[in-house]
mmCIF file of C-alpha atoms in Angstrom:
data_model
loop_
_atom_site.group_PDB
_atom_site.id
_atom_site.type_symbol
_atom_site.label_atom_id
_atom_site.label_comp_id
_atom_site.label_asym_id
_atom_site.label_seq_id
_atom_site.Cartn_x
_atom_site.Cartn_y
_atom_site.Cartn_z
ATOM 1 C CA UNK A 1 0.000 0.000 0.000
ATOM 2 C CA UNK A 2 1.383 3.233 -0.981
ATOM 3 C CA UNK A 3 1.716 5.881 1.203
ATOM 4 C CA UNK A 4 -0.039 9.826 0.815
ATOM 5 C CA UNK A 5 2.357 11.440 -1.278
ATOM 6 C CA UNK A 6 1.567 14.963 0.228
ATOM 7 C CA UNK A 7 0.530 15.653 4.402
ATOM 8 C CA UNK A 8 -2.945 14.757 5.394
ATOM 9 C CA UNK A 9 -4.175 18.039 6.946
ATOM 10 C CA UNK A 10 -3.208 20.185 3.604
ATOM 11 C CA UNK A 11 -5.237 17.634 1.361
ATOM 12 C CA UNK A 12 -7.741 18.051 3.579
ATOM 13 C CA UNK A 13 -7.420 22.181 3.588
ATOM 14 C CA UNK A 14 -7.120 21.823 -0.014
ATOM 15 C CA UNK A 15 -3.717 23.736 0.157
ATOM 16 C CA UNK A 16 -2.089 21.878 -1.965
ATOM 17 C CA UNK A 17 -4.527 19.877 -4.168
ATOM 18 C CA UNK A 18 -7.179 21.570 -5.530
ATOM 19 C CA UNK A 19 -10.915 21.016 -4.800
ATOM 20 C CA UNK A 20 -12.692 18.992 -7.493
ATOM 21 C CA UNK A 21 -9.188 16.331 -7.190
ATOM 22 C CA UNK A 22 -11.150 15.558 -3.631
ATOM 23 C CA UNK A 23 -14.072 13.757 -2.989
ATOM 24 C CA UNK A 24 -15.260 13.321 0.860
ATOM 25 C CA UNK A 25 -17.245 10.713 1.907
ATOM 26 C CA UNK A 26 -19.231 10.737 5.435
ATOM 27 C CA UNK A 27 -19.432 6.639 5.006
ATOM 28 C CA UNK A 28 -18.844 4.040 3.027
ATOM 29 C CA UNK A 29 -20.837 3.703 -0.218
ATOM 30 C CA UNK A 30 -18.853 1.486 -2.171
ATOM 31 C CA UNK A 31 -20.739 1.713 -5.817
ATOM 32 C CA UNK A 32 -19.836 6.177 -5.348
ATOM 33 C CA UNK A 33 -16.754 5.283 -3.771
ATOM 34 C CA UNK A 34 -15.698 2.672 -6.711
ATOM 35 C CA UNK A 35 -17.428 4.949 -9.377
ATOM 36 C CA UNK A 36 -15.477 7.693 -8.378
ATOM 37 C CA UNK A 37 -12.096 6.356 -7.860
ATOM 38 C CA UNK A 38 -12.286 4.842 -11.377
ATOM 39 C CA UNK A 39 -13.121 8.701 -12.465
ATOM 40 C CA UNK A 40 -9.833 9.655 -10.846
ATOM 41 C CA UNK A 41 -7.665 6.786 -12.572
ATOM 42 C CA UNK A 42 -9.155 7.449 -16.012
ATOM 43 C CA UNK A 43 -8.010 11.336 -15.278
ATOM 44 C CA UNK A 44 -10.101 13.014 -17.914
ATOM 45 C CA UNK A 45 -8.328 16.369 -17.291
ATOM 46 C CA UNK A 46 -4.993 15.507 -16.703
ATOM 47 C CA UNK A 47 -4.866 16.600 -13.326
ATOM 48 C CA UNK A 48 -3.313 13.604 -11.660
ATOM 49 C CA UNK A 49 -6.290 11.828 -10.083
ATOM 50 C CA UNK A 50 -7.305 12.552 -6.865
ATOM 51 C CA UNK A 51 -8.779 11.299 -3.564
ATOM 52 C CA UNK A 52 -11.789 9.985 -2.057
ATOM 53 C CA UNK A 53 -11.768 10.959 2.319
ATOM 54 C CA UNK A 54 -14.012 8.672 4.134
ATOM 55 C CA UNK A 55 -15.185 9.262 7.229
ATOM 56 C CA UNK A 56 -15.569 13.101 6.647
ATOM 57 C CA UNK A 57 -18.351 14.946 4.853
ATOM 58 C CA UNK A 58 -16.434 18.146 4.067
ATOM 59 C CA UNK A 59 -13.354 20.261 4.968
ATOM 60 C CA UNK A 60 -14.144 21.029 8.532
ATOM 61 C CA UNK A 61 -11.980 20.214 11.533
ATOM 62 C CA UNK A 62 -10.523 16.515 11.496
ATOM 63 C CA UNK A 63 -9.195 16.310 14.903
ATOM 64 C CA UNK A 64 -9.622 12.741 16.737
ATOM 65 C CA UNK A 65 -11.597 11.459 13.794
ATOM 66 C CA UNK A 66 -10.871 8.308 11.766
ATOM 67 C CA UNK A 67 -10.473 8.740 8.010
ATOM 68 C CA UNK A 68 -9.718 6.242 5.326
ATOM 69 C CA UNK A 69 -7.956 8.222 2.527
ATOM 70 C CA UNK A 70 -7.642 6.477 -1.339
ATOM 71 C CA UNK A 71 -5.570 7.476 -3.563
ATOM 72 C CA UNK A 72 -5.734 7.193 -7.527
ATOM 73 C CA UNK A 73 -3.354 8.813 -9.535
ATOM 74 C CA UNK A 74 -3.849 9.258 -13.121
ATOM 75 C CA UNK A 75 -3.298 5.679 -14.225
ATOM 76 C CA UNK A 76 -1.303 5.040 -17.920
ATOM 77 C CA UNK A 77 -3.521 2.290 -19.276
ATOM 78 C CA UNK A 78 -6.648 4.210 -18.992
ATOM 79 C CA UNK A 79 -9.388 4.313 -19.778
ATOM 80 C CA UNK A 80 -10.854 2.331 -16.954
ATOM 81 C CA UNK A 81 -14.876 0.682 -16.425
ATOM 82 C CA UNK A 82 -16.575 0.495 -13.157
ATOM 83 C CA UNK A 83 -19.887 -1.316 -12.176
ATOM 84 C CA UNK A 84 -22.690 0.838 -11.411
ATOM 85 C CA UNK A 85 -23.233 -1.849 -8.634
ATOM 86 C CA UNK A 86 -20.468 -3.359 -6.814
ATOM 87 C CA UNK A 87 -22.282 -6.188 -5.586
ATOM 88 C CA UNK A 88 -24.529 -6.948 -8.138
ATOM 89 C CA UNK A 89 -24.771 -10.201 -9.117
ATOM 90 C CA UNK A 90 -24.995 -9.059 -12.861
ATOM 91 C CA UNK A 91 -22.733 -6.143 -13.567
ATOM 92 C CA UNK A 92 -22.595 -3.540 -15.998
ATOM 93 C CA UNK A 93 -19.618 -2.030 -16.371
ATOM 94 C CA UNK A 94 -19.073 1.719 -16.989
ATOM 95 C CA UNK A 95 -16.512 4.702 -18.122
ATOM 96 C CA UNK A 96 -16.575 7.865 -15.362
ATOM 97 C CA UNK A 97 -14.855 10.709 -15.349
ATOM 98 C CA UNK A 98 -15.002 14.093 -13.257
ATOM 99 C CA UNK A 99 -16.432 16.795 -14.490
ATOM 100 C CA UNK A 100 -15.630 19.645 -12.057
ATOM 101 C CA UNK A 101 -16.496 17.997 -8.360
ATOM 102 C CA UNK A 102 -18.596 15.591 -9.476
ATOM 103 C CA UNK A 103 -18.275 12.009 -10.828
ATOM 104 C CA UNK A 104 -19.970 11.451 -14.114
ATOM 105 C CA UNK A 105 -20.185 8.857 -16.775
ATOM 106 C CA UNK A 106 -18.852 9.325 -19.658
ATOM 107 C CA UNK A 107 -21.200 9.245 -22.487
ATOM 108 C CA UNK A 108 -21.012 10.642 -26.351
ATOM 109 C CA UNK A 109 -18.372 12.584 -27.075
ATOM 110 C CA UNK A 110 -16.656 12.208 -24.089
ATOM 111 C CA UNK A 111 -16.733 8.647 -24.070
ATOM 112 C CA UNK A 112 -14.983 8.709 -27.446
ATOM 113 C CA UNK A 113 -12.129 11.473 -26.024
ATOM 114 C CA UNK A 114 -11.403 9.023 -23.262
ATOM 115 C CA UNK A 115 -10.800 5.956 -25.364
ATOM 116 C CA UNK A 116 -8.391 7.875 -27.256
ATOM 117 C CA UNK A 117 -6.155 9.611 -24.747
ATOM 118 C CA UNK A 118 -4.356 5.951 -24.068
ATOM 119 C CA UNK A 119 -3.702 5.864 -27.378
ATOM 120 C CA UNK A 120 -1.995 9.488 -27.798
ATOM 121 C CA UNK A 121 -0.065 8.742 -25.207
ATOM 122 C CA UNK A 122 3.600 7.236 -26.767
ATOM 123 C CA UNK A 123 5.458 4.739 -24.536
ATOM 124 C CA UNK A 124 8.591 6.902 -23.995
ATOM 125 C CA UNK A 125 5.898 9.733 -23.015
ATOM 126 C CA UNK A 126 4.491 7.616 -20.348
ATOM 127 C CA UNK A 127 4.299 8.452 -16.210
ATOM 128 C CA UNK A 128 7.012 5.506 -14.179
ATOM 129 C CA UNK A 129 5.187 5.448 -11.401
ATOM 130 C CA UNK A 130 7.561 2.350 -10.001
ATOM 131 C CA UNK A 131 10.223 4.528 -9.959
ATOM 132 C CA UNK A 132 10.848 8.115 -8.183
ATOM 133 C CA UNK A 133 11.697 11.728 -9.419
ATOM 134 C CA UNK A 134 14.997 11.299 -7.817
ATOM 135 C CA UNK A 135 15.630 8.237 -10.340
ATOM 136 C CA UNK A 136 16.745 11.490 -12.759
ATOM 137 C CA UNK A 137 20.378 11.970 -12.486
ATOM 138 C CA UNK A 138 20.697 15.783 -12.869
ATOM 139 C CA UNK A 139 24.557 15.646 -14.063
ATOM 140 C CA UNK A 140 23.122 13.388 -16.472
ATOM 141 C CA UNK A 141 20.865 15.933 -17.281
ATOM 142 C CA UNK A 142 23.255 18.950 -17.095
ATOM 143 C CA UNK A 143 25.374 17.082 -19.238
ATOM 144 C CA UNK A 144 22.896 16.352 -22.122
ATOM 145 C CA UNK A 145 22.121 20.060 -22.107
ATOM 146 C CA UNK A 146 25.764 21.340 -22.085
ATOM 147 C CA UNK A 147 26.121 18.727 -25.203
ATOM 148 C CA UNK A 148 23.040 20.063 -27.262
ATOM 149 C CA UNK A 149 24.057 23.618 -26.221
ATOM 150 C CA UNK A 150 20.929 24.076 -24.176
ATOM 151 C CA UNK A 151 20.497 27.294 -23.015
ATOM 152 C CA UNK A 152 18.762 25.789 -20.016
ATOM 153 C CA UNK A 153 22.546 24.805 -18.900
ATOM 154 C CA UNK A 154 22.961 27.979 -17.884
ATOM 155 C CA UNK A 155 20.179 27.893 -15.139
ATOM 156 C CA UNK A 156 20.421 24.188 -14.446
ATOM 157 C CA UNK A 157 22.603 24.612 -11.302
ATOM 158 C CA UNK A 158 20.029 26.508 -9.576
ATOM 159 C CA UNK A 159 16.992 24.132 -10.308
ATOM 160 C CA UNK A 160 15.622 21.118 -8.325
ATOM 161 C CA UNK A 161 15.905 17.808 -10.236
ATOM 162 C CA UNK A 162 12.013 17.884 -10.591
ATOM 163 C CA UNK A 163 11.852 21.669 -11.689
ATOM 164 C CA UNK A 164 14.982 20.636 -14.650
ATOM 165 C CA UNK A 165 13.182 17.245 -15.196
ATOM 166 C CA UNK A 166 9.961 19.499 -15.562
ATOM 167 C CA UNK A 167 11.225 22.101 -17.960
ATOM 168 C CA UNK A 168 12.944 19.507 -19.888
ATOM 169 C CA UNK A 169 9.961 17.205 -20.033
ATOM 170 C CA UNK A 170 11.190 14.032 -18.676
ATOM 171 C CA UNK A 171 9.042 14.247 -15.468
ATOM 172 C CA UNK A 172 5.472 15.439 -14.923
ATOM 173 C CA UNK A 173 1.975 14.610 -12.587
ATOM 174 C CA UNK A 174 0.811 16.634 -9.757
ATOM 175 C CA UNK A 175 2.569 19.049 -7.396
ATOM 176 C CA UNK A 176 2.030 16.672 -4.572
ATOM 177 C CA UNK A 177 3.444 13.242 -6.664
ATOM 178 C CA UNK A 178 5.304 13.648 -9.546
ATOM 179 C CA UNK A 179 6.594 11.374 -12.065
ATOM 180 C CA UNK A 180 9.619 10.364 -14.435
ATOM 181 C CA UNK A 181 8.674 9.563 -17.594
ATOM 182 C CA UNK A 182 10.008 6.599 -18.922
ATOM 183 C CA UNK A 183 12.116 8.860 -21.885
ATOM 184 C CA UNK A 184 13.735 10.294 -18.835
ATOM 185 C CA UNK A 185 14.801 7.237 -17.086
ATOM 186 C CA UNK A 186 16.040 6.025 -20.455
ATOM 187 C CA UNK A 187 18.692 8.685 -21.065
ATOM 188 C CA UNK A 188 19.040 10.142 -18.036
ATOM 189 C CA UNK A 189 19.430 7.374 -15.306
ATOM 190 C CA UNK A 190 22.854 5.078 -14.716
ATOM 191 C CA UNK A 191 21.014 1.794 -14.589
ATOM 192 C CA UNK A 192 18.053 2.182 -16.481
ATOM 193 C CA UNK A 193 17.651 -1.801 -17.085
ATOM 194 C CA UNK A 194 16.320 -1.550 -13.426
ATOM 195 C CA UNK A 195 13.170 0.156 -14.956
ATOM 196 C CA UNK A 196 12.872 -1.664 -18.910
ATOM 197 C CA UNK A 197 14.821 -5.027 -18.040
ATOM 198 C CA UNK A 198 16.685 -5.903 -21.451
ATOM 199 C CA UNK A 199 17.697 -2.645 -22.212
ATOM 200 C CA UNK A 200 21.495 -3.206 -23.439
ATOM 201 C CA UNK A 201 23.111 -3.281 -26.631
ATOM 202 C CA UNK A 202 24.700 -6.546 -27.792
ATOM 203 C CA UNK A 203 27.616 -6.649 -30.705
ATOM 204 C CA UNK A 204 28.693 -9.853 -31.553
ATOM 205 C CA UNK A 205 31.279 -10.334 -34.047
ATOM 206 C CA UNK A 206 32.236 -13.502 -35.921
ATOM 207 C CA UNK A 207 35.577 -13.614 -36.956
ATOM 208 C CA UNK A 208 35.516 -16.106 -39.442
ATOM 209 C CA UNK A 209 31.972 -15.148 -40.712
ATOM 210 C CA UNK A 210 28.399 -15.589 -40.219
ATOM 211 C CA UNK A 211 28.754 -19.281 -40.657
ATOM 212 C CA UNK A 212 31.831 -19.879 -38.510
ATOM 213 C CA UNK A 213 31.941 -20.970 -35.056
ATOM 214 C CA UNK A 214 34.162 -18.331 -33.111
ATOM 215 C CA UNK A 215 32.544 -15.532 -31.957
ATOM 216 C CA UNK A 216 33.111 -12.490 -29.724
ATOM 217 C CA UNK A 217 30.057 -11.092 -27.960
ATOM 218 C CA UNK A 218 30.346 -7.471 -25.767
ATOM 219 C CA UNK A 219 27.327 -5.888 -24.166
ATOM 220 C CA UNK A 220 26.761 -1.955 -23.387
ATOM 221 C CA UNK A 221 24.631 -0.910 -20.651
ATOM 222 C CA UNK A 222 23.848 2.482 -19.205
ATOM 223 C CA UNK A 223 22.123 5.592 -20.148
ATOM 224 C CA UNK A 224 20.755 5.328 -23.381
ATOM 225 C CA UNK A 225 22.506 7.950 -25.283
ATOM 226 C CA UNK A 226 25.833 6.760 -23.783
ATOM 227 C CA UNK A 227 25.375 3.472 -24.731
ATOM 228 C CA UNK A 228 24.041 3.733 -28.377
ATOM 229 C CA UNK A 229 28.139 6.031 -28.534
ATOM 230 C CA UNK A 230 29.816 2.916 -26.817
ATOM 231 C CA UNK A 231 28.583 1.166 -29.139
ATOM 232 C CA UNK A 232 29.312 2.685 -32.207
ATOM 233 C CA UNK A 233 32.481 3.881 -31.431
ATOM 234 C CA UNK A 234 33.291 -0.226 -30.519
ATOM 235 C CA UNK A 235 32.215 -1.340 -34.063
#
């Protein structure tokens, strides 16, 4: 179970996420409560989901109650169905999204704009979410823009790895929890086979020819970029 990515008292003051990203909940209702957090995960906005507070009906003062706080980020394979009835025996399964505070299904036209933001989304484009914002190696990243003749470099010394990973646009998602994308960890992590097992380059050479029996094999690993030049420079 993960933990709340930001502290529980400036959710609930909506300091730092804003309103219609929160649902409250006096009790538990499990079809709204399911409904909703499905609305969250499909992320019609691109706000970075949100959270449902049970065991509070509002904002008010939480001291010495009991809440149960979920929390669905944005997910990457959306969209995403819920049943209207959890615990029907016969379920029919729906698309919701939020439309301002509310939970809604998604019907029409907006059913249609849902099924196609998976599919505008590229894989190197994509959220991690196994991995962390601190993943990003900023000398990497200084580096890369010092090569390209960036003139970011010049103000990369001064920036947090999430504001450079932001303005670069290897990272992204809310305030509260952001992400590396998975373009980021590619070129801009030491070890990125941690995140995409596989990823290595393999040369092999045959000395005597394709069909002969010696052969020499090396493998490059690393950061994409300085990999791919290993590589090339080798052969």
């Amino acid at each position: 179970m993960s933990k709340l990515p930001i502290n529980l008292h400036d959710l609930l003051r909506q300091r730092t996420v804003e309103g219609e990203r929160i649902e409250y909940k006096a009790g538990w209702n499990p079809d709204a409560i399911i409904r909703t957090l499905c609305a969250f995960a499909n992320d019609f906005e691109n706000l970075g989901g949100g959270y449902v507070v049970i065991g509070q009906d509002c904002d008010a003062n939480v001291e010495g109650c009991k809440l149960i706080v979920l929390w669905a980020p944005g997910g990457q394979n959306r969209p995403y169905k819920a049943p209207e009835a959890v615990t029907a025996n016969k379920k029919t399964w729906r698309y919701y999204i939020r439309r301002y505070s509310s939970t809604v299904e998604a019907k029409g036209e907006a059913e249609q704009e849902l099924l196609s933001l998976a599919a505008r989304v590229p894989f190197d484009d994509r959220y991690n979410q196994s991995a962390r914002i601190d993943d990003l190696s900023k000398p990497l990243m200084q580096a890369f823009l010092q090569e390209v003749g960036s003139t970011l470099a010049e103000d990369a010394p001064g920036l947090s790895v999430e504001a450079l990973a932001r303005q670069m646009n290897v990272a992204g998602g809310p305030t509260e929890s952001p992400w590396p994308k998975n373009v980021g960890l590619l070129f801009f992590n030491e070890t990125p086979e941690r995140f995409f097992p596989g990823v290595q380059i393999d040369v092999v050479w045959f000395p005597e020819g394709a069909g002969g029996d010696r052969f020499e094999e090396k493998i490059f690993k690393g950061p994409l970029a300085r990999m791919t030049r290993e590589a090339l420079s080798y052969i």
